[in-house]
Structures are given as C-alpha cells and as structure tokens.
CSV table of C-alpha atoms in Angstrom, one decimal:
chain,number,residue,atom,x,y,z
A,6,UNK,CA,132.5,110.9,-83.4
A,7,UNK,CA,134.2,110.2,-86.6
A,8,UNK,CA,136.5,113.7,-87.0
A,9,UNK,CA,134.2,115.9,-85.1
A,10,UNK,CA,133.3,116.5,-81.4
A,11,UNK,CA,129.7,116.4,-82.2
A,12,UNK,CA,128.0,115.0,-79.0
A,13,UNK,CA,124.9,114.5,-80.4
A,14,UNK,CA,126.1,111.3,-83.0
A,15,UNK,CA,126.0,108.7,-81.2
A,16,UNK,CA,125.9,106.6,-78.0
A,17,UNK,CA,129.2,106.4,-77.8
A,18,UNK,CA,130.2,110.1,-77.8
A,19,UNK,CA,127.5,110.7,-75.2
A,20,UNK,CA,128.3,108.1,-72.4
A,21,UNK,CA,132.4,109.1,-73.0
A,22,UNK,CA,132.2,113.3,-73.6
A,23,UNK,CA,129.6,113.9,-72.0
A,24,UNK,CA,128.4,111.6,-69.5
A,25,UNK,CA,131.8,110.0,-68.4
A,26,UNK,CA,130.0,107.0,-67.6
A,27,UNK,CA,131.4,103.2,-68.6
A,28,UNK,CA,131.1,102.7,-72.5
A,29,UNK,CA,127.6,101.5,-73.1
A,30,UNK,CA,126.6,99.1,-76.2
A,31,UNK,CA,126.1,100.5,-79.3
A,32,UNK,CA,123.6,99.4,-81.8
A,33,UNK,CA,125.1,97.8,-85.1
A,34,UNK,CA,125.8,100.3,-87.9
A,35,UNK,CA,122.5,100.4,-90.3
A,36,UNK,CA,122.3,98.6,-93.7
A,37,UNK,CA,123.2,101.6,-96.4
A,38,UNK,CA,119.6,102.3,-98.0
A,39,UNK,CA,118.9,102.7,-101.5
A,40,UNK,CA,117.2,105.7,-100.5
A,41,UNK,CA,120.7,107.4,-99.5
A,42,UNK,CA,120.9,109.4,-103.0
A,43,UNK,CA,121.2,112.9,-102.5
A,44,UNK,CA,122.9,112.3,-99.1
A,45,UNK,CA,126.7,114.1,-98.6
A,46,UNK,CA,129.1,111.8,-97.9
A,47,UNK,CA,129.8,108.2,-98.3
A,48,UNK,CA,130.8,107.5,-94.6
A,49,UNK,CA,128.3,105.4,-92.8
A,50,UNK,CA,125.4,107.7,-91.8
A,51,UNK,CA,124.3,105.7,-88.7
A,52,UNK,CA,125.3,108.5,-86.1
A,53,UNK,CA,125.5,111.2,-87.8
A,54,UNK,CA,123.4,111.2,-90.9
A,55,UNK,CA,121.0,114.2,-90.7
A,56,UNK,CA,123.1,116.3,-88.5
A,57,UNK,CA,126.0,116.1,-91.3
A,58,UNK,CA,123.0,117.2,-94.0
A,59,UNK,CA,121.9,119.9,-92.1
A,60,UNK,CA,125.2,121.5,-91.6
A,61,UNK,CA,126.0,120.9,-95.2
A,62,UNK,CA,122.5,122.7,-96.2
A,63,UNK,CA,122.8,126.3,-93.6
A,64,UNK,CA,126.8,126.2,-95.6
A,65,UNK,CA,125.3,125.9,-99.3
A,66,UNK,CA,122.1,127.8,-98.1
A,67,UNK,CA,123.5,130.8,-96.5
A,68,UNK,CA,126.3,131.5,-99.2
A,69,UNK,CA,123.5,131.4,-101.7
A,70,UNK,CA,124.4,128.4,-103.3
A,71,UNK,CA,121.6,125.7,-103.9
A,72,UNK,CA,121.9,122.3,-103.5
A,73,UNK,CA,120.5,119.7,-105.3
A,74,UNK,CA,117.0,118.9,-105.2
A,75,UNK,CA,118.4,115.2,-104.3
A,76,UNK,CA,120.6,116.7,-100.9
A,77,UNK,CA,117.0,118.6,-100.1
A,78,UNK,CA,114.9,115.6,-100.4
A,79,UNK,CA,117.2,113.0,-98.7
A,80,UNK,CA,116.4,115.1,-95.2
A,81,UNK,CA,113.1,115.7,-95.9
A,82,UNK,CA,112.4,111.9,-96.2
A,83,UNK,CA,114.6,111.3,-93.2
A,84,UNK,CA,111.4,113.5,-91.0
A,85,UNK,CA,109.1,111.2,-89.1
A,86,UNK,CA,105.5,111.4,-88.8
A,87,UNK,CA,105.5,113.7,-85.2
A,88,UNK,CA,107.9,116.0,-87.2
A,89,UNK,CA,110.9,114.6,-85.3
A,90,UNK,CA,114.3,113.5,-86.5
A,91,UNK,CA,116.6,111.2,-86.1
A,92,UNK,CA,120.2,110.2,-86.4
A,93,UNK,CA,119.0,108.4,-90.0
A,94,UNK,CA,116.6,105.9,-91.5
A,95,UNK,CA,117.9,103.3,-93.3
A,96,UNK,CA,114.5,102.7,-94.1
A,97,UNK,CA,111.9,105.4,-93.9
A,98,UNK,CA,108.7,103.2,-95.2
A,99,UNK,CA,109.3,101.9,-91.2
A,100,UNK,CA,108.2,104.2,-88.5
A,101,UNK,CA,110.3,106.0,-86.5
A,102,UNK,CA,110.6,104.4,-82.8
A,103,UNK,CA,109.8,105.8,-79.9
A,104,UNK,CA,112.7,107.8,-78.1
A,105,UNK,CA,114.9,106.0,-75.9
A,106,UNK,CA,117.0,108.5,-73.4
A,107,UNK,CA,118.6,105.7,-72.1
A,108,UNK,CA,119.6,103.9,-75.0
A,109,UNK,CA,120.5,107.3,-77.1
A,110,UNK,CA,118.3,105.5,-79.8
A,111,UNK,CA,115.4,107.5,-81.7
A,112,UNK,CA,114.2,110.7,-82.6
A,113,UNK,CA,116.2,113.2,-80.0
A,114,UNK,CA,116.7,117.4,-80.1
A,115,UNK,CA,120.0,118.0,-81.8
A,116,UNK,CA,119.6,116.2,-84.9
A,117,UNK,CA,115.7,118.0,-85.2
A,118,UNK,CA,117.1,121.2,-84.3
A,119,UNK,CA,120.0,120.5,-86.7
A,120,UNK,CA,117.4,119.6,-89.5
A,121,UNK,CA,115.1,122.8,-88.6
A,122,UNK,CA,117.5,124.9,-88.7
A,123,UNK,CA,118.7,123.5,-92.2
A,124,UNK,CA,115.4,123.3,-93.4
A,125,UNK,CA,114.6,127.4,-92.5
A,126,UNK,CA,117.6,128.4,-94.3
A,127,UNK,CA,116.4,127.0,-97.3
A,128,UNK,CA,113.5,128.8,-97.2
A,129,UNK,CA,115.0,132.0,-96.0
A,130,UNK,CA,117.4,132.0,-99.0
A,131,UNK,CA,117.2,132.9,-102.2
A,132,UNK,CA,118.5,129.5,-103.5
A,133,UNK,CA,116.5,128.3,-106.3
A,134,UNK,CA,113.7,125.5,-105.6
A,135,UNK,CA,110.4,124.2,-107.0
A,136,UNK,CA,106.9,125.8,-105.2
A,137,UNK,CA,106.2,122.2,-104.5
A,138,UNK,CA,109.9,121.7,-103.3
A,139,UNK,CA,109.1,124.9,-100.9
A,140,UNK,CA,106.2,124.1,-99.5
A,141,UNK,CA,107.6,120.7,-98.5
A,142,UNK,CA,110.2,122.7,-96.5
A,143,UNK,CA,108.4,125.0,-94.7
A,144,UNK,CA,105.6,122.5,-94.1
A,145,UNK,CA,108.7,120.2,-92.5
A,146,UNK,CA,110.5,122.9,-90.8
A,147,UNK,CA,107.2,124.6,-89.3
A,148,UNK,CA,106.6,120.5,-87.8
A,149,UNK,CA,109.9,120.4,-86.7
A,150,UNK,CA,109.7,123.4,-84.6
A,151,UNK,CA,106.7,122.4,-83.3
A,152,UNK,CA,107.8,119.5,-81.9
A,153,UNK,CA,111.1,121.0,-80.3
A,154,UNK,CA,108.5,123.2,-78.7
A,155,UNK,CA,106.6,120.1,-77.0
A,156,UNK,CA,110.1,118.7,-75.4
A,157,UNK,CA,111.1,122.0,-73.7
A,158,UNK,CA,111.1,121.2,-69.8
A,159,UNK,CA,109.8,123.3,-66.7
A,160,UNK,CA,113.7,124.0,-66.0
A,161,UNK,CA,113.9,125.9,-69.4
A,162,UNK,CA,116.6,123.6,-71.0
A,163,UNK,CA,115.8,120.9,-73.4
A,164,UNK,CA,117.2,117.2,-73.1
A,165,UNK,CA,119.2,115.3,-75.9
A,166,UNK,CA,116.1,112.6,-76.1
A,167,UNK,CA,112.8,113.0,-74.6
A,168,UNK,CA,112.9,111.4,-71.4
A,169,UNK,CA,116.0,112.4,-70.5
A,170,UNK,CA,117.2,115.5,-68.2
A,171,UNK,CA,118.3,118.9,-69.5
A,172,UNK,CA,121.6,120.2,-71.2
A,173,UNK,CA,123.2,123.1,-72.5
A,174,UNK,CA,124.3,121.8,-75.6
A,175,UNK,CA,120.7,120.8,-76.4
A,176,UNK,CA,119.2,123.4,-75.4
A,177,UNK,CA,121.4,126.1,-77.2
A,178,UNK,CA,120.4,123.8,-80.1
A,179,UNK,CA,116.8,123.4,-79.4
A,180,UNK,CA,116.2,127.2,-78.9
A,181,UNK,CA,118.7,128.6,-82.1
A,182,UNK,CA,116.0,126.6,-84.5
A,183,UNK,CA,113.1,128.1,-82.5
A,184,UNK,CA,115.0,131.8,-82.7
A,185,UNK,CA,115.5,130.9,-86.0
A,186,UNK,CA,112.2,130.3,-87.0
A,187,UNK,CA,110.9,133.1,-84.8
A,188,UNK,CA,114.3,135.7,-83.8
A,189,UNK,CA,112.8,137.0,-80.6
A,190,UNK,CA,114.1,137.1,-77.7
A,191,UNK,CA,110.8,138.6,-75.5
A,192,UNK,CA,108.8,135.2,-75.8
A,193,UNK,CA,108.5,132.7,-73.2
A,194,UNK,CA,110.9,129.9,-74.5
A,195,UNK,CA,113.5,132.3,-74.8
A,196,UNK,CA,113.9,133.6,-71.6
A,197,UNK,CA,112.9,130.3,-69.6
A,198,UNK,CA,116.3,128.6,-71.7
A,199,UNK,CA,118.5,132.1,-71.3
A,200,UNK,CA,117.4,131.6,-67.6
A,201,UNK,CA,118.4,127.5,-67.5
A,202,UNK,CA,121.5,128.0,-69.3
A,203,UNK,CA,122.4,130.7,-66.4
A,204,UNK,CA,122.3,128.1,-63.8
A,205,UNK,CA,125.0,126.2,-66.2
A,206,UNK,CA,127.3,129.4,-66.5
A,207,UNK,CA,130.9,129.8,-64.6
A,208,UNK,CA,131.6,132.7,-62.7
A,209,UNK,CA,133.3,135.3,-65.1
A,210,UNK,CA,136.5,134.6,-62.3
A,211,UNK,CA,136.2,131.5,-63.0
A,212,UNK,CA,136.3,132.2,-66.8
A,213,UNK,CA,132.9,131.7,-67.9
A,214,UNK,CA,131.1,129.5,-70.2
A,215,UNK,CA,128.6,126.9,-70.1
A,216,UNK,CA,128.5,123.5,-68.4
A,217,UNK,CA,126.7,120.4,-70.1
A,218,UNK,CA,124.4,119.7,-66.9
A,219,UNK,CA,124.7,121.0,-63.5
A,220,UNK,CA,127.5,119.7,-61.3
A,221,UNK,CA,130.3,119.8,-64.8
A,222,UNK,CA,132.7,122.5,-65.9
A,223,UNK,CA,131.8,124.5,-68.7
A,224,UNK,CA,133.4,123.3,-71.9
A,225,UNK,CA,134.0,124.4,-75.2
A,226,UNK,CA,131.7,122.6,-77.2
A,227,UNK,CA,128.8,123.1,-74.8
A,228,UNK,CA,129.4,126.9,-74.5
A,229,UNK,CA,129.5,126.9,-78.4
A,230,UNK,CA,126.4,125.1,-79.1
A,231,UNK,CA,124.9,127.1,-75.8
A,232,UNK,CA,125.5,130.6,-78.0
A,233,UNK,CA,123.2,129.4,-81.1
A,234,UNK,CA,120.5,129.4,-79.3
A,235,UNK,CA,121.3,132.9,-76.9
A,236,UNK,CA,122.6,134.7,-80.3
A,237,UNK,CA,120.4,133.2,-82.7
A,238,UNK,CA,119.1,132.8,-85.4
A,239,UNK,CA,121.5,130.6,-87.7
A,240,UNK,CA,122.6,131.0,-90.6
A,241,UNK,CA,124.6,134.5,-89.7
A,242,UNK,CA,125.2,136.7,-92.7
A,243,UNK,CA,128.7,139.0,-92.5
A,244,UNK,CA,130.9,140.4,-92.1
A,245,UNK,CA,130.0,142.2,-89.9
A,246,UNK,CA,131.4,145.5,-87.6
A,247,UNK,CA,132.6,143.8,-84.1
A,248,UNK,CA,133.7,144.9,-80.4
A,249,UNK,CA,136.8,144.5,-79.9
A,250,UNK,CA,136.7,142.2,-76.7
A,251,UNK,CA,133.8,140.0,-75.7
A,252,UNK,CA,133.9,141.4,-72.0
A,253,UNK,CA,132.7,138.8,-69.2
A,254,UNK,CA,129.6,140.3,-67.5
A,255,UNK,CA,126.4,138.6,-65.4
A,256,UNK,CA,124.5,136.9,-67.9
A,257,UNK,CA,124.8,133.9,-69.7
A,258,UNK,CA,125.3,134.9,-72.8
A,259,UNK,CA,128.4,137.6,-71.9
A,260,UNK,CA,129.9,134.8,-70.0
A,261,UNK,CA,129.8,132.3,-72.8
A,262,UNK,CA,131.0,134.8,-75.6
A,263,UNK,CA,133.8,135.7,-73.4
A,264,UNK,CA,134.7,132.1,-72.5
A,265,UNK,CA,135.1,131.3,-76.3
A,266,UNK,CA,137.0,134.5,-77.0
A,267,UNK,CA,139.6,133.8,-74.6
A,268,UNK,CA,140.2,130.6,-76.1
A,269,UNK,CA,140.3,131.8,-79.6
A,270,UNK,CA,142.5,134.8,-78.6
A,271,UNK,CA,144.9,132.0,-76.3
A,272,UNK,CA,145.0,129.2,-79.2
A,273,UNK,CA,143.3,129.8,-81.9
A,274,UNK,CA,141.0,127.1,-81.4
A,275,UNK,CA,138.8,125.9,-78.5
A,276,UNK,CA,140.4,122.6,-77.7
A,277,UNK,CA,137.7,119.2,-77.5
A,278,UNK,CA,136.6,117.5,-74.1
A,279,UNK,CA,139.9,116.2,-72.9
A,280,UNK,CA,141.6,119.7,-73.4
A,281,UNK,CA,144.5,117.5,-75.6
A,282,UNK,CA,143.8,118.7,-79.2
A,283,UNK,CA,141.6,121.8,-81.2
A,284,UNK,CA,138.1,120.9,-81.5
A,285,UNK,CA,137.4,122.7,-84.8
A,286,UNK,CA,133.5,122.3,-84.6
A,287,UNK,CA,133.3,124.4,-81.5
A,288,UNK,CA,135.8,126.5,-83.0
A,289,UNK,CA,133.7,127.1,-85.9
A,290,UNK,CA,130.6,127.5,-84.2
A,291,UNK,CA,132.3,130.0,-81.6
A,292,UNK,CA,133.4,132.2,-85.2
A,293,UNK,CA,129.9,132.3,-85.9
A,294,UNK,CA,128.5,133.0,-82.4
A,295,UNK,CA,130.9,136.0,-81.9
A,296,UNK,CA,130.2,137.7,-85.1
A,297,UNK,CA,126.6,137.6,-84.6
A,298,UNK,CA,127.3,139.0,-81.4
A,299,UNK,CA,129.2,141.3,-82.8
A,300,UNK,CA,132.3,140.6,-80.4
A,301,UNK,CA,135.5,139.5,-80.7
A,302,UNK,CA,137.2,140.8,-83.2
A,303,UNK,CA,140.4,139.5,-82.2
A,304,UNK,CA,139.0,135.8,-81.5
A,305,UNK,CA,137.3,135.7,-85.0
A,306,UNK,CA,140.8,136.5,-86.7
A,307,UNK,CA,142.3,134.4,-84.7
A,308,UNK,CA,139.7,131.8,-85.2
A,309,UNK,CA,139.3,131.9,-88.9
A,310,UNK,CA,143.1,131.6,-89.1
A,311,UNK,CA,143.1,128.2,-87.8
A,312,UNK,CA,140.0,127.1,-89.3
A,313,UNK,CA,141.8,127.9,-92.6
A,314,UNK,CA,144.9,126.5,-91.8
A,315,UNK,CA,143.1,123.1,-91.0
A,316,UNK,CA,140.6,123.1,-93.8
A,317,UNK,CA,142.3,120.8,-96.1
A,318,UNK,CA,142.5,117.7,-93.7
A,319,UNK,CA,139.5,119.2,-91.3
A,320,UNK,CA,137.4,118.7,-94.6
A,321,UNK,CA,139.2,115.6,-96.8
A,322,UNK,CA,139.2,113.1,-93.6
A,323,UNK,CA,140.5,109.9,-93.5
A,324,UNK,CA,136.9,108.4,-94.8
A,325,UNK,CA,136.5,110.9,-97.3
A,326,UNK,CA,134.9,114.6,-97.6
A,327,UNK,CA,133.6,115.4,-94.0
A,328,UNK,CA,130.3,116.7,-95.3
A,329,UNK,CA,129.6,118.6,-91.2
A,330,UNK,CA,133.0,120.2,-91.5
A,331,UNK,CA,133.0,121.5,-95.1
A,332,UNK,CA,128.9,122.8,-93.9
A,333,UNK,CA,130.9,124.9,-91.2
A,334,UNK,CA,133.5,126.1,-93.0
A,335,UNK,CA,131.1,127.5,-95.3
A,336,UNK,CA,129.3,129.2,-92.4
A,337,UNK,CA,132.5,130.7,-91.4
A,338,UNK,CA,132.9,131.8,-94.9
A,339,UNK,CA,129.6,133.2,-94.7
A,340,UNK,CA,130.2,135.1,-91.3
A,341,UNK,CA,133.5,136.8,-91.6
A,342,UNK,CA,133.4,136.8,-95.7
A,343,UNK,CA,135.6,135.2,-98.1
A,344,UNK,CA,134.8,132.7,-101.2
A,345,UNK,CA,133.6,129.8,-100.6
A,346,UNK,CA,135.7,128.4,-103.2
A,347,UNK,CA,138.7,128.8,-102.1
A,348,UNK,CA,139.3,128.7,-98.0
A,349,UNK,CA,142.1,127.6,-96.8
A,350,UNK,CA,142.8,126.1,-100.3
A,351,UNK,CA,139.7,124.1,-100.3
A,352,UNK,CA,136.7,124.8,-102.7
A,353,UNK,CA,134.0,123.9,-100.3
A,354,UNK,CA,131.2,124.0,-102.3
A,355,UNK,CA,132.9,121.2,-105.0
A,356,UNK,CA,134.0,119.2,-101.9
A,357,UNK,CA,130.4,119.1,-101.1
A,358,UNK,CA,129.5,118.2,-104.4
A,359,UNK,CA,131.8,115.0,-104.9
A,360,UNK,CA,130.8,113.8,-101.6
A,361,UNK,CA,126.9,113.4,-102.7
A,362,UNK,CA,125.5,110.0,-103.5
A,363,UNK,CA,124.0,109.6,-106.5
C-alpha cells in the first residue's frame, strides 16, 4: 500500500496482509478525473483516495487549521447516494456500484468511517467554513454514520465490505466514527463491538492485542485501528496527563493498550505485518490511542520520538508528499502537543498544502 500499512487500500494489501491468501487481480488504476482539484496529493488515488483526504482533514481539523474549501469539497463529492464511500470516483456523475466483498471493489467501512470521521471533525472545529459549506458536512457525515450503522453484524464487528465477515480493524474503524459522532460508550453498538473485539484479544500472557479475524495473531495494525473505536472519539486533543504503564487486564481495550505500549516502549515503533520493518501508521495511531487513554507515558515518548525521527521521508515519499502520513503526524502533533510546523523538521501543514491539486 504505497508507504503505508493501510489494509483498507486495496485488493492487493487485503489478500497479502490480511488474508494471506494467493494474490488476487486487481482492477486497472482509474483515469485521473478533472474533478480531482482540491484532492492532496498527486499519487494515483485508486486505493487510497478518500482514506488519504480524511486523514489529511482530522490533521488540519484538529490543530485548527482549515483547509481549503476545494480539499472539503473533493470528499464530499467522492459520497454516494446511500451515504457510503468508496476508495475514489474517477467519475462521480456515475453511481457508485454495488459492494463486492469478494472483489474488494465498492463502497466498504474503512474508507466511510475514515470520511465520517473527517467529516465530524470539521464540524467539531472551529475552522472557518461557509453555513452552506457546514450544512453539507453534517448533512454528509450524519449519512455516513447512518450507513455504518446498517452494516454492523449480529457478532458486533463490522466487515471491510458488506457481504463480507467481521474484523477488528473495521470494526475499531466503523465504531470510532460512530463514538465520534455519538462518544458513548452505554449504547448498544458499543458494547456489542467492545464485546466482538474480546473474542479477537490475546491473553495478557500472551501479550495482548487484537487479531484481524478469529483463528490470527493479534497484530499491530489491527490492535491500533481496534483502539479508535474502544477509546474514541477521534480527533484527540492534548496533551494530556498519562499513567505511567498501560497495565494488561481482562478487557479488550486494556489488552490492546498494553499490547501497543510494549511495542512502543521495546522499539519505538510497532513493526508492520511481517514483523521486518516499523509500521509508522500503527505507530501513529497507537500515540493517539494511548493518550486518549491516558496511558503510556513511556510508549508515547518513545513513540513520538520515532515518528519525528521519520517524518521527513515518512511524509516526502518516493511519489511525493504522502498526504495519510503528514494527516497523522499532525494528529500526533495534536495529541502530545508540539507545532505543527515544525515536527521532526517538517512543516506539515505547508507539506499538505503543496500536495493539493489545483
């Protein structure tokens, strides 16, 4: 997946990390659209486009910086008409198809959680938009949660597409935009997924954490994306005062904080799905899950450490500005304080604005 773990862009990252299945066929890049001004950057979006304009958003959104009225509107025309998202439209005049589990082709969970989530911290911000502009986003964010609502399974968990069978990574996705929109932990969603994503957790002598489906071991990434939803709601807002230690205990959300805080206390970083090199999107996401725990204070110094030691080629890849990893960063920033304009020698927030299409 490009320089991130992201499981949820693309067929290809989901049959190899998380499936382990043969490699399956991929459908052919899309045709760049017109209609890509205001997107962040100029990498091809196919896989990834509104999940790397969400992230990009809660960053800007939650340290009060606006974005462009272009950046707001390129997701909100990327919605279809059941409130879903996908991966991108090349063309939004043409419906959105129906979801295809088995093809990984269609609206799916992650990237309308992603988008919700986005979408709510817009509106939860004080950044500066037009009425109209506002009502567009909480008209889109409210239909986005709805539908998230309509995939959640008997089990509890949520599947990457509709169709498909339950995960941790979507649902820790699924239920953070739902916390978001609604930060409650006593309604029925919430403990029916807290309940699923037990079923997926280690044994604290095991180490913890979160598997992606039953029958796995608990991962990194999974256990990270797991802990939106449990810790919720997203963006976080710090620093904060923290625990020292993230002690294991019997639930699922001790066992996952504790999972991640070993890992950042060990390394530095949690490490991707072959265990061979940092995964900095997990390790990201696992900052920003401990501090709105309020754990960890070793494993978010530790944690922000390495994220700022790896911002510069974290966030200027090989194809350009990474808009996903510069969005993180600036959650990090947001979480355990700092400038946004200046971590790790990189001013996020101008990285983010030479990366937009015009």
């Amino acid at each position: 997946m490009q320089t991130l773990t992201l499981r949820r862009l693309g067929a290809a990252a989901a049959a190899v990390a998380v499936l382990a299945t043969a490699a399956i066929a991929l459908p052919a890049p899309a045709q760049a659209a017109s209609s890509d001004r205001g997107l962040y950057g100029l990498a091809d979006p196919t896989y990834d486009g509104v999940w790397r304009q969400s992230l990009a958003i809660i960053g800007l959104a939650g340290n009060r910086i606006s974005p462009p009225t272009t950046a707001v509107e390129w997701l909100l025309g990327q919605q279809c008409v059941d409130g879903s998202f996908q991966a991108y439209r090349a063309d939004t005049a043409v419906p959105c198809p129906r979801s295809d589990a088995a093809n990984y082709t269609g609206p799916d969970t992650n990237q309308t959680a992603a988008a919700a989530m986005a979408l709510m911290a817009l509106d939860d911000s004080s950044v500066a938009m037009s009425n109209r502009l506002r009502n567009q986003v909480v008209d889109a964010a409210q239909s986005a949660v709805l539908w998230l609502q309509r995939q959640q399974l008997p089990s509890g968990g949520w599947p990457y597409f509709p169709g498909g069978s339950a995960d941790g990574a979507s649902t820790g996705l699924a239920l953070g935009a739902l916390m978001t929109q609604a930060p409650s932990r006593d309604i029925p969603a919430y403990r029916k997924a807290s309940r699923f994503l037990g079923s997926l957790s280690g044994s604290c002598a095991t180490g913890g954490g979160i598997a992606y489906q039953a029958g796995s071991k608990p991962d990194g990434l999974t256990t990270s994306q797991a802990l939106i939803g449990l810790v919720g709601p997203v963006p976080v807002h710090g620093p904060r005062k923290l625990a020292v230690a993230a002690p294991c205990a019997n639930t699922a959300q001790a066992k996952a904080l504790s999972f991640v805080a070993t890992a950042l206390k060990s390394n530095g970083t949690l490490t991707n799905s072959t265990g061979d090199a940092p995964d900095y999107e997990s390790t990201a996401a696992s900052v920003v899950d401990l501090v709105a725990a309020r754990e960890g204070r070793a494993a978010v110094a530790a944690g922000r450490a390495a994220l700022a030691s790896a911002a510069s080629t974290w966030v200027n890849g090989a194809k350009g500005v990474n808009p996903a990893a510069a969005g993180l960063m600036l959650m990090v920033v947001d979480a355990t304080g700092g400038r946004p304009t200046s971590f790790g020698g990189v001013n996020l927030v101008s990285a983010l604005a030479g990366s937009l299409r015009g």
